Amino acid sequence: MRGRSGDRWAALGAVRAGLRPFPPDLEPEYRAARNAARSRYLVPTALLGICCLDLYVLVDLVLAPQVVLLSLLLRLAVVTPAMLAALVVRRWRLRRDPASGVDGPLFAGAAALVVAVLVLIQGTAPGALGGAYFAGSFIVVVFFVTLLRSDVRQAAAGLVAMLAAFGHGQALIGADPVPLQVAALLAVAVAGFFGLVMAGHVETSERARFLAERRERALARERERLIAALATAAVRDELTGLLNRRGLHERLPAPGTPVAVLVVDVDHFKSYNDRFGHLEGDRCLARVAAALEAGSRPGDVVARTGGEEFVVLLHPDPGAPGGRAAQRADARAAAERLHAAVRALALPHPARPDGPGVVTVSVGVALGSWDEAFAAADAAVYAAKHAGRDRVHEAPGAPEAPSAREPHEVTP
């Protein structure tokens, strides 16, 4: 599994190095993340670019006053509204599809429009504005290809649109000889090529960062899952899924709080294990555990404390009518219910020393603080075994620690 995962990340690294799209299941995620990151700086950058384009009218005012009105009209009535509309369209489109590739067409169209407007203004006074507008073409290329941090494909589309608009405009104006027009077009193209190289480096680093962040998130989720699994394993019994001794102690009430404790022990489990083997013995314990959990009430705590021994912790209500007698009756009823639930499994036990039968349990019941009640219930379950097993035995009202104990039957 790890090998396949490592191969996948290596393949993704190769894709990134070549600036090719990620696999189909990953590319939309990258596009959505890329669009979200770009949105944080694109709007202020675009507004700054619009302001600079509008302020460029000052160049017209100084070099060719005769085009100022046309320049103002084109910049304020055409370019600025078109750019603002493009931002609105982009936001609307990304709300519907966060992974949309809307930026490419919008960038290319906006770039071509800006260059066309510059060429149109230059055509009105070609002699006075030639150098200024040739420099302006460089600024437009740098802005759309570099400052907006476009992806390579989007930057290339914008560059092609700008070169087409610039070349067509120069040919229409015809203010310069053809060799000079070609040289100017090549100069703008070279500037755009350098911008594409920079855009490629930016996209490469962004794709690498996306992969690194995605992998870090995956590792963080895996760490959280493992921590949760370890925390669960620390308090859960692996075989039955019940709480283990540590999990039980974590759920004990405050010292002195009255509780009812049931100690449940599977009868003649060693002979069952010897007859059927450990694997079948494990299945038996798992089924007994499931019956105990199913027969318990919400809020009861069921745990496997070792071998074939289980503990059920009840929380009696001290304010309930009937007082301690009612609590004892409630605990006795819970014990009888769990005893019957295990017997109802009807698990055959032909190796019982007292004759073939089914798997049964002995249950000890006691009330009091945890330490007293557990000791008394533990003594009661041994009393139930001495009395013949397969029964519920209540501890006396004043619980005493057992003086003699039958050896535990443990699961090897």
Protein backbone atom coordinates (compact mmCIF):
# COMPACT_ATOMS: atom_id res chain seq x y z
CA MET A 1 0.00 0.00 0.00
CA ARG A 2 2.78 2.39 0.93
CA GLY A 3 4.66 1.45 -2.22
CA ARG A 4 1.69 2.32 -4.43
CA SER A 5 1.21 5.58 -2.55
CA GLY A 6 4.88 6.46 -3.00
CA ASP A 7 4.68 5.68 -6.72
CA ARG A 8 1.62 7.93 -7.03
CA TRP A 9 3.39 10.86 -5.40
CA ALA A 10 6.45 10.28 -7.60
CA ALA A 11 4.22 10.27 -10.68
CA LEU A 12 2.55 13.47 -9.54
CA GLY A 13 5.98 15.02 -9.08
CA ALA A 14 6.85 14.14 -12.67
CA VAL A 15 3.60 15.68 -13.87
CA ARG A 16 4.36 18.85 -11.95
CA ALA A 17 7.90 19.06 -13.33
CA GLY A 18 6.55 18.95 -16.87
CA LEU A 19 3.78 21.47 -16.15
CA ARG A 20 1.25 18.93 -17.36
CA PRO A 21 -2.13 18.75 -15.62
CA PHE A 22 -2.55 16.48 -12.64
CA PRO A 23 -4.60 13.28 -13.00
CA PRO A 24 -8.33 13.89 -13.57
CA ASP A 25 -9.19 13.18 -9.94
CA LEU A 26 -6.70 15.78 -8.71
CA GLU A 27 -6.59 18.58 -11.30
CA PRO A 28 -10.02 20.06 -10.37
CA GLU A 29 -8.94 20.21 -6.72
CA TYR A 30 -5.78 22.07 -7.73
CA ARG A 31 -7.72 24.44 -9.99
CA ALA A 32 -10.17 25.26 -7.20
CA ALA A 33 -7.35 25.92 -4.74
CA ARG A 34 -5.47 27.95 -7.36
CA ASN A 35 -8.51 30.07 -8.20
CA ALA A 36 -9.20 30.72 -4.52
CA ALA A 37 -5.59 31.79 -3.90
CA ARG A 38 -5.53 33.97 -7.02
CA SER A 39 -8.75 35.73 -6.00
CA ARG A 40 -7.04 37.18 -2.94
CA TYR A 41 -4.65 39.30 -5.00
CA LEU A 42 -6.21 39.46 -8.48
CA VAL A 43 -8.89 42.07 -7.72
CA PRO A 44 -6.56 44.66 -6.14
CA THR A 45 -3.93 43.99 -8.82
CA ALA A 46 -6.50 44.37 -11.61
CA LEU A 47 -7.86 47.60 -10.11
CA LEU A 48 -4.32 48.94 -9.87
CA GLY A 49 -3.76 48.06 -13.54
CA ILE A 50 -6.99 49.82 -14.56
CA CYS A 51 -5.93 52.95 -12.67
CA CYS A 52 -2.50 52.92 -14.35
CA LEU A 53 -4.09 52.50 -17.77
CA ASP A 54 -6.45 55.41 -17.14
CA LEU A 55 -3.62 57.62 -15.81
CA TYR A 56 -1.66 56.94 -19.01
CA VAL A 57 -3.90 59.59 -20.55
CA LEU A 58 -1.41 62.09 -19.09
CA VAL A 59 1.10 60.86 -21.68
CA ASP A 60 -1.44 61.65 -24.40
CA LEU A 61 -2.01 65.08 -22.89
CA VAL A 62 1.70 65.91 -23.03
CA LEU A 63 2.67 64.28 -26.36
CA ALA A 64 -0.52 64.59 -28.42
CA PRO A 65 -3.27 66.78 -26.96
CA GLN A 66 -5.38 66.16 -30.06
CA VAL A 67 -6.08 62.57 -28.95
CA VAL A 68 -6.90 63.30 -25.30
CA LEU A 69 -10.68 63.20 -25.75
CA LEU A 70 -10.52 59.97 -27.73
CA SER A 71 -8.13 58.49 -25.20
CA LEU A 72 -10.39 59.39 -22.28
CA LEU A 73 -13.42 58.01 -24.09
CA LEU A 74 -11.78 54.68 -24.91
CA ARG A 75 -10.17 54.22 -21.50
CA LEU A 76 -13.10 55.29 -19.33
CA ALA A 77 -16.03 54.21 -21.47
CA VAL A 78 -14.66 51.00 -23.02
CA VAL A 79 -11.64 49.48 -21.25
CA THR A 80 -12.50 50.27 -17.63
CA PRO A 81 -16.10 48.98 -17.80
CA ALA A 82 -14.96 45.91 -19.74
CA MET A 83 -12.30 45.08 -17.13
CA LEU A 84 -14.73 45.57 -14.25
CA ALA A 85 -17.30 43.42 -16.04
CA ALA A 86 -14.65 40.71 -16.49
CA LEU A 87 -14.03 40.70 -12.72
CA VAL A 88 -17.76 40.38 -12.07
CA VAL A 89 -18.10 37.55 -14.60
CA ARG A 90 -15.11 35.77 -13.05
CA ARG A 91 -16.58 35.97 -9.56
CA TRP A 92 -19.98 34.73 -10.76
CA ARG A 93 -18.43 31.84 -12.69
CA LEU A 94 -16.21 30.72 -9.82
CA ARG A 95 -19.16 30.69 -7.45
CA ARG A 96 -20.85 28.18 -9.72
CA ASP A 97 -17.68 26.20 -10.46
CA PRO A 98 -14.67 26.83 -8.17
CA ALA A 99 -12.43 24.83 -10.54
CA SER A 100 -13.47 26.80 -13.64
CA GLY A 101 -10.87 27.80 -16.22
CA VAL A 102 -12.60 31.13 -16.85
CA ASP A 103 -9.42 33.14 -16.24
CA GLY A 104 -7.81 32.12 -19.55
CA PRO A 105 -10.48 33.50 -21.92
CA LEU A 106 -11.01 36.58 -19.75
CA PHE A 107 -7.30 37.39 -19.59
CA ALA A 108 -6.81 36.88 -23.31
CA GLY A 109 -9.82 39.01 -24.21
CA ALA A 110 -8.89 41.81 -21.80
CA ALA A 111 -5.28 41.87 -23.02
CA ALA A 112 -6.30 42.02 -26.67
CA LEU A 113 -8.79 44.79 -25.92
CA VAL A 114 -6.20 46.91 -24.11
CA VAL A 115 -3.63 46.54 -26.91
CA ALA A 116 -6.27 47.28 -29.56
CA VAL A 117 -7.26 50.48 -27.75
CA LEU A 118 -3.63 51.56 -27.51
CA VAL A 119 -3.10 50.91 -31.20
CA LEU A 120 -6.27 52.81 -32.07
CA ILE A 121 -5.16 55.83 -30.06
CA GLN A 122 -1.69 55.62 -31.57
CA GLY A 123 -3.19 55.56 -35.05
CA THR A 124 -4.74 58.99 -34.44
CA ALA A 125 -1.32 60.60 -33.90
CA PRO A 126 1.27 58.01 -34.99
CA GLY A 127 4.25 60.32 -35.14
CA ALA A 128 3.84 61.74 -31.65
CA LEU A 129 2.82 58.58 -29.79
CA GLY A 130 4.79 55.84 -31.51
CA GLY A 131 7.54 55.40 -28.92
CA ALA A 132 5.27 55.94 -25.95
CA TYR A 133 2.75 53.37 -27.12
CA PHE A 134 5.42 50.90 -28.11
CA ALA A 135 6.65 51.10 -24.49
CA GLY A 136 3.03 50.80 -23.36
CA SER A 137 2.78 47.45 -25.15
CA PHE A 138 5.65 46.15 -23.03
CA ILE A 139 3.84 47.30 -19.88
CA VAL A 140 0.67 45.51 -20.93
CA VAL A 141 2.59 42.30 -21.61
CA VAL A 142 4.33 42.45 -18.23
CA PHE A 143 1.03 43.13 -16.47
CA PHE A 144 -1.04 40.34 -18.03
CA VAL A 145 1.67 37.69 -18.31
CA THR A 146 3.58 38.33 -15.09
CA LEU A 147 1.86 40.53 -12.50
CA LEU A 148 -1.45 38.65 -12.67
CA ARG A 149 0.50 35.42 -12.08
CA SER A 150 -1.38 33.58 -14.79
CA ASP A 151 -0.86 29.88 -15.45
CA VAL A 152 1.37 29.20 -18.43
CA ARG A 153 -1.50 28.26 -20.74
CA GLN A 154 -3.51 31.31 -19.77
CA ALA A 155 -0.48 33.58 -20.09
CA ALA A 156 0.31 32.09 -23.52
CA ALA A 157 -3.27 32.68 -24.69
CA GLY A 158 -3.08 36.28 -23.50
CA LEU A 159 0.29 36.79 -25.17
CA VAL A 160 -0.95 35.45 -28.51
CA ALA A 161 -3.99 37.74 -28.35
CA MET A 162 -1.81 40.75 -27.53
CA LEU A 163 0.69 40.02 -30.31
CA ALA A 164 -2.13 39.59 -32.81
CA ALA A 165 -3.71 42.89 -31.79
CA PHE A 166 -0.37 44.69 -31.77
CA GLY A 167 0.77 43.34 -35.12
CA HIS A 168 -2.56 43.98 -36.79
CA GLY A 169 -2.65 47.50 -35.41
CA GLN A 170 0.86 48.30 -36.54
CA ALA A 171 0.06 47.08 -40.02
CA LEU A 172 -3.10 49.18 -40.16
CA ILE A 173 -1.33 52.32 -38.99
CA GLY A 174 1.60 51.87 -41.35
CA ALA A 175 3.54 54.67 -39.65
CA ASP A 176 6.81 52.72 -39.65
CA PRO A 177 8.57 50.67 -42.32
CA VAL A 178 7.80 46.98 -42.31
CA PRO A 179 11.22 46.00 -40.88
CA LEU A 180 10.65 48.31 -37.93
CA GLN A 181 7.16 46.90 -37.39
CA VAL A 182 8.55 43.37 -37.40
CA ALA A 183 11.32 44.38 -34.99
CA ALA A 184 8.80 45.99 -32.65
CA LEU A 185 6.57 42.89 -32.78
CA LEU A 186 9.57 40.63 -32.06
CA ALA A 187 10.59 42.82 -29.12
CA VAL A 188 7.13 42.51 -27.59
CA ALA A 189 7.14 38.76 -28.30
CA VAL A 190 10.53 38.31 -26.58
CA ALA A 191 9.28 40.25 -23.57
CA GLY A 192 6.24 38.01 -23.51
CA PHE A 193 8.43 34.90 -23.78
CA PHE A 194 10.42 35.95 -20.73
CA GLY A 195 7.11 36.49 -18.96
CA LEU A 196 6.03 32.97 -19.91
CA VAL A 197 9.24 31.56 -18.46
CA MET A 198 8.53 33.36 -15.20
CA ALA A 199 4.91 32.19 -15.28
CA GLY A 200 6.17 28.63 -15.73
CA HIS A 201 8.37 28.91 -12.65
CA VAL A 202 5.47 30.35 -10.66
CA GLU A 203 3.12 27.58 -11.76
CA THR A 204 5.73 24.93 -11.03
CA SER A 205 6.23 26.21 -7.50
CA GLU A 206 2.49 26.52 -6.94
CA ARG A 207 1.83 22.97 -8.09
CA ALA A 208 4.64 21.73 -5.87
CA ARG A 209 3.24 23.70 -2.93
CA PHE A 210 -0.24 22.30 -3.60
CA LEU A 211 1.11 18.74 -3.54
CA ALA A 212 3.12 19.39 -0.38
CA GLU A 213 0.17 20.95 1.44
CA ARG A 214 -2.18 18.21 0.27
CA ARG A 215 0.21 15.52 1.41
CA GLU A 216 0.71 17.28 4.74
CA ARG A 217 -3.06 17.39 5.24
CA ALA A 218 -3.29 13.69 4.38
CA LEU A 219 -0.50 12.90 6.86
CA ALA A 220 -2.21 15.03 9.52
CA ARG A 221 -5.48 13.15 8.99
CA GLU A 222 -3.62 9.84 9.17
CA ARG A 223 -1.90 10.93 12.39
CA GLU A 224 -5.25 11.91 13.90
CA ARG A 225 -6.73 8.56 12.85
CA LEU A 226 -3.82 6.64 14.36
CA ILE A 227 -3.95 8.66 17.57
CA ALA A 228 -7.68 8.00 17.84
CA ALA A 229 -7.12 4.31 17.11
CA LEU A 230 -4.38 4.08 19.74
CA ALA A 231 -6.55 5.92 22.26
CA THR A 232 -9.37 3.46 21.57
CA ALA A 233 -7.05 0.44 21.72
CA ALA A 234 -5.74 1.61 25.09
CA VAL A 235 -9.19 1.35 26.69
CA ARG A 236 -10.84 -1.36 24.57
CA ASP A 237 -10.49 -5.11 24.67
CA GLU A 238 -9.22 -6.28 21.29
CA LEU A 239 -11.21 -9.51 21.25
CA THR A 240 -14.66 -8.33 22.36
CA GLY A 241 -14.58 -4.59 21.70
CA LEU A 242 -15.72 -3.96 25.28
CA LEU A 243 -13.88 -1.66 27.65
CA ASN A 244 -10.81 -3.23 29.23
CA ARG A 245 -9.74 -2.80 32.84
CA ARG A 246 -8.17 0.58 32.10
CA GLY A 247 -11.26 1.80 30.25
CA LEU A 248 -13.44 0.67 33.14
CA HIS A 249 -11.38 2.58 35.68
CA GLU A 250 -11.56 5.71 33.53
CA ARG A 251 -15.35 5.57 33.82
CA LEU A 252 -15.58 4.97 37.55
CA PRO A 253 -17.61 7.54 39.48
CA ALA A 254 -16.13 9.82 42.13
CA PRO A 255 -14.98 8.03 45.32
CA GLY A 256 -17.87 7.36 47.65
CA THR A 257 -20.52 7.48 44.92
CA PRO A 258 -22.93 4.53 45.29
CA VAL A 259 -22.89 2.06 42.40
CA ALA A 260 -24.14 -1.40 41.62
CA VAL A 261 -21.55 -3.86 40.37
CA LEU A 262 -22.15 -7.12 38.52
CA VAL A 263 -19.24 -9.53 38.16
CA VAL A 264 -19.96 -12.07 35.41
CA ASP A 265 -17.88 -15.22 34.97
CA VAL A 266 -18.33 -17.82 32.21
CA ASP A 267 -18.93 -21.26 33.73
CA HIS A 268 -16.49 -24.08 32.96
CA PHE A 269 -14.72 -22.02 30.33
CA LYS A 270 -11.41 -23.88 30.70
CA SER A 271 -13.05 -27.16 29.75
CA TYR A 272 -14.75 -25.40 26.79
CA ASN A 273 -11.38 -24.10 25.66
CA ASP A 274 -9.74 -27.50 26.07
CA ARG A 275 -12.48 -29.19 24.07
CA PHE A 276 -12.87 -26.75 21.16
CA GLY A 277 -9.56 -24.88 21.09
CA HIS A 278 -8.58 -21.28 21.68
CA LEU A 279 -10.04 -19.94 18.43
CA GLU A 280 -13.51 -21.27 19.23
CA GLY A 281 -13.05 -20.13 22.83
CA ASP A 282 -12.41 -16.60 21.57
CA ARG A 283 -15.59 -16.76 19.50
CA CYS A 284 -17.51 -17.87 22.57
CA LEU A 285 -16.20 -14.94 24.63
CA ALA A 286 -17.03 -12.51 21.82
CA ARG A 287 -20.61 -13.77 21.65
CA VAL A 288 -21.02 -13.64 25.42
CA ALA A 289 -19.67 -10.07 25.40
CA ALA A 290 -22.13 -9.08 22.66
CA ALA A 291 -25.01 -10.58 24.66
CA LEU A 292 -23.98 -8.69 27.80
CA GLU A 293 -23.69 -5.42 25.90
CA ALA A 294 -27.02 -5.92 24.12
CA GLY A 295 -28.76 -6.78 27.39
CA SER A 296 -27.41 -3.74 29.24
CA ARG A 297 -29.15 -0.39 29.43
CA PRO A 298 -27.87 2.88 28.00
CA GLY A 299 -25.49 4.33 30.55
CA ASP A 300 -24.39 0.96 31.95
CA VAL A 301 -20.67 0.27 31.65
CA VAL A 302 -19.70 -3.19 30.39
CA ALA A 303 -16.06 -4.29 30.51
CA ARG A 304 -13.96 -7.39 30.11
CA THR A 305 -11.48 -7.38 32.98
CA GLY A 306 -9.55 -10.49 32.02
CA GLY A 307 -9.93 -14.07 30.82
CA GLU A 308 -13.60 -15.07 31.02
CA GLU A 309 -14.53 -12.42 33.60
CA PHE A 310 -16.71 -9.39 32.83
CA VAL A 311 -17.83 -6.45 34.97
CA VAL A 312 -21.01 -4.43 34.53
CA LEU A 313 -21.21 -1.11 36.34
CA LEU A 314 -24.68 0.33 37.04
CA HIS A 315 -25.37 3.85 38.27
CA PRO A 316 -28.41 3.70 40.57
CA ASP A 317 -30.34 6.89 41.23
CA PRO A 318 -30.02 7.74 44.96
CA GLY A 319 -33.23 9.81 44.77
CA ALA A 320 -35.33 7.06 43.20
CA PRO A 321 -38.40 5.88 45.18
CA GLY A 322 -37.78 2.84 47.36
CA GLY A 323 -34.24 3.76 48.35
CA ARG A 324 -31.60 1.06 48.69
CA ALA A 325 -34.06 -1.82 48.52
CA ALA A 326 -35.28 -0.65 45.12
CA GLN A 327 -31.70 -0.24 43.95
CA ARG A 328 -30.87 -3.80 45.00
CA ALA A 329 -33.97 -5.07 43.23
CA ASP A 330 -32.98 -3.13 40.09
CA ALA A 331 -29.44 -4.55 40.19
CA ARG A 332 -30.80 -8.06 40.72
CA ALA A 333 -33.15 -7.65 37.76
CA ALA A 334 -30.24 -6.45 35.58
CA ALA A 335 -28.17 -9.46 36.63
CA GLU A 336 -31.01 -11.89 35.89
CA ARG A 337 -31.53 -10.25 32.50
CA LEU A 338 -27.86 -10.65 31.53
CA HIS A 339 -27.75 -14.21 32.90
CA ALA A 340 -30.77 -15.11 30.72
CA ALA A 341 -29.30 -13.34 27.68
CA VAL A 342 -26.19 -15.52 27.76
CA ARG A 343 -28.19 -18.69 28.26
CA ALA A 344 -30.42 -17.67 25.33
CA LEU A 345 -27.38 -17.86 23.05
CA ALA A 346 -27.67 -21.65 23.39
CA LEU A 347 -23.97 -22.18 22.72
CA PRO A 348 -23.41 -25.96 23.06
CA HIS A 349 -21.01 -26.95 25.87
CA PRO A 350 -20.71 -30.76 25.77
CA ALA A 351 -17.56 -30.68 27.95
CA ARG A 352 -19.24 -29.39 31.13
CA PRO A 353 -18.17 -31.50 34.14
CA ASP A 354 -21.80 -31.52 35.27
CA GLY A 355 -22.97 -32.94 31.94
CA PRO A 356 -23.56 -31.68 28.39
CA GLY A 357 -25.42 -28.39 28.17
CA VAL A 358 -25.00 -24.82 27.00
CA VAL A 359 -22.62 -22.02 27.92
CA THR A 360 -23.81 -20.25 31.07
CA VAL A 361 -22.52 -17.57 33.43
CA SER A 362 -22.44 -17.00 37.14
CA VAL A 363 -23.21 -13.45 38.27
CA GLY A 364 -22.31 -11.72 41.53
CA VAL A 365 -24.24 -8.59 42.54
CA ALA A 366 -23.32 -5.94 45.11
CA LEU A 367 -24.06 -2.28 45.95
CA GLY A 368 -21.91 0.37 47.57
CA SER A 369 -18.87 2.45 46.74
CA TRP A 370 -16.80 1.04 43.90
CA ASP A 371 -14.10 -0.64 46.00
CA GLU A 372 -16.60 -2.22 48.41
CA ALA A 373 -19.08 -3.22 45.73
CA PHE A 374 -16.49 -4.78 43.43
CA ALA A 375 -14.96 -6.82 46.25
CA ALA A 376 -18.39 -7.97 47.40
CA ALA A 377 -19.57 -8.81 43.85
CA ASP A 378 -16.33 -10.72 43.24
CA ALA A 379 -16.95 -12.74 46.41
CA ALA A 380 -20.58 -13.25 45.36
CA VAL A 381 -19.66 -14.71 41.98
CA TYR A 382 -17.43 -17.28 43.70
CA ALA A 383 -20.27 -18.09 46.05
CA ALA A 384 -22.46 -18.65 42.99
CA LYS A 385 -19.88 -21.04 41.58
CA HIS A 386 -19.62 -22.96 44.85
CA ALA A 387 -23.41 -23.19 44.88
CA GLY A 388 -23.44 -24.92 41.49
CA ARG A 389 -22.86 -22.16 38.90
CA ASP A 390 -25.36 -20.90 36.30
CA ARG A 391 -27.03 -18.52 38.73
CA VAL A 392 -27.17 -14.99 40.17
CA HIS A 393 -25.91 -14.48 43.71
CA GLU A 394 -26.31 -11.28 45.71
CA ALA A 395 -23.69 -10.15 48.18
CA PRO A 396 -24.86 -9.65 51.80
CA GLY A 397 -25.97 -6.17 52.81
CA ALA A 398 -22.61 -5.51 54.46
CA PRO A 399 -20.15 -6.75 51.84
CA GLU A 400 -17.07 -8.58 53.01
CA ALA A 401 -13.94 -9.46 51.10
CA PRO A 402 -13.71 -13.18 50.21
CA SER A 403 -11.57 -15.30 52.50
CA ALA A 404 -11.06 -18.20 50.11
CA ARG A 405 -11.25 -18.09 46.34
CA GLU A 406 -11.52 -20.75 43.73
CA PRO A 407 -8.64 -20.47 41.21
CA HIS A 408 -9.54 -18.37 38.19
CA GLU A 409 -10.16 -20.14 34.88
CA VAL A 410 -8.16 -18.07 32.44
CA THR A 411 -7.93 -18.05 28.69
CA PRO A 412 -4.50 -19.22 27.65
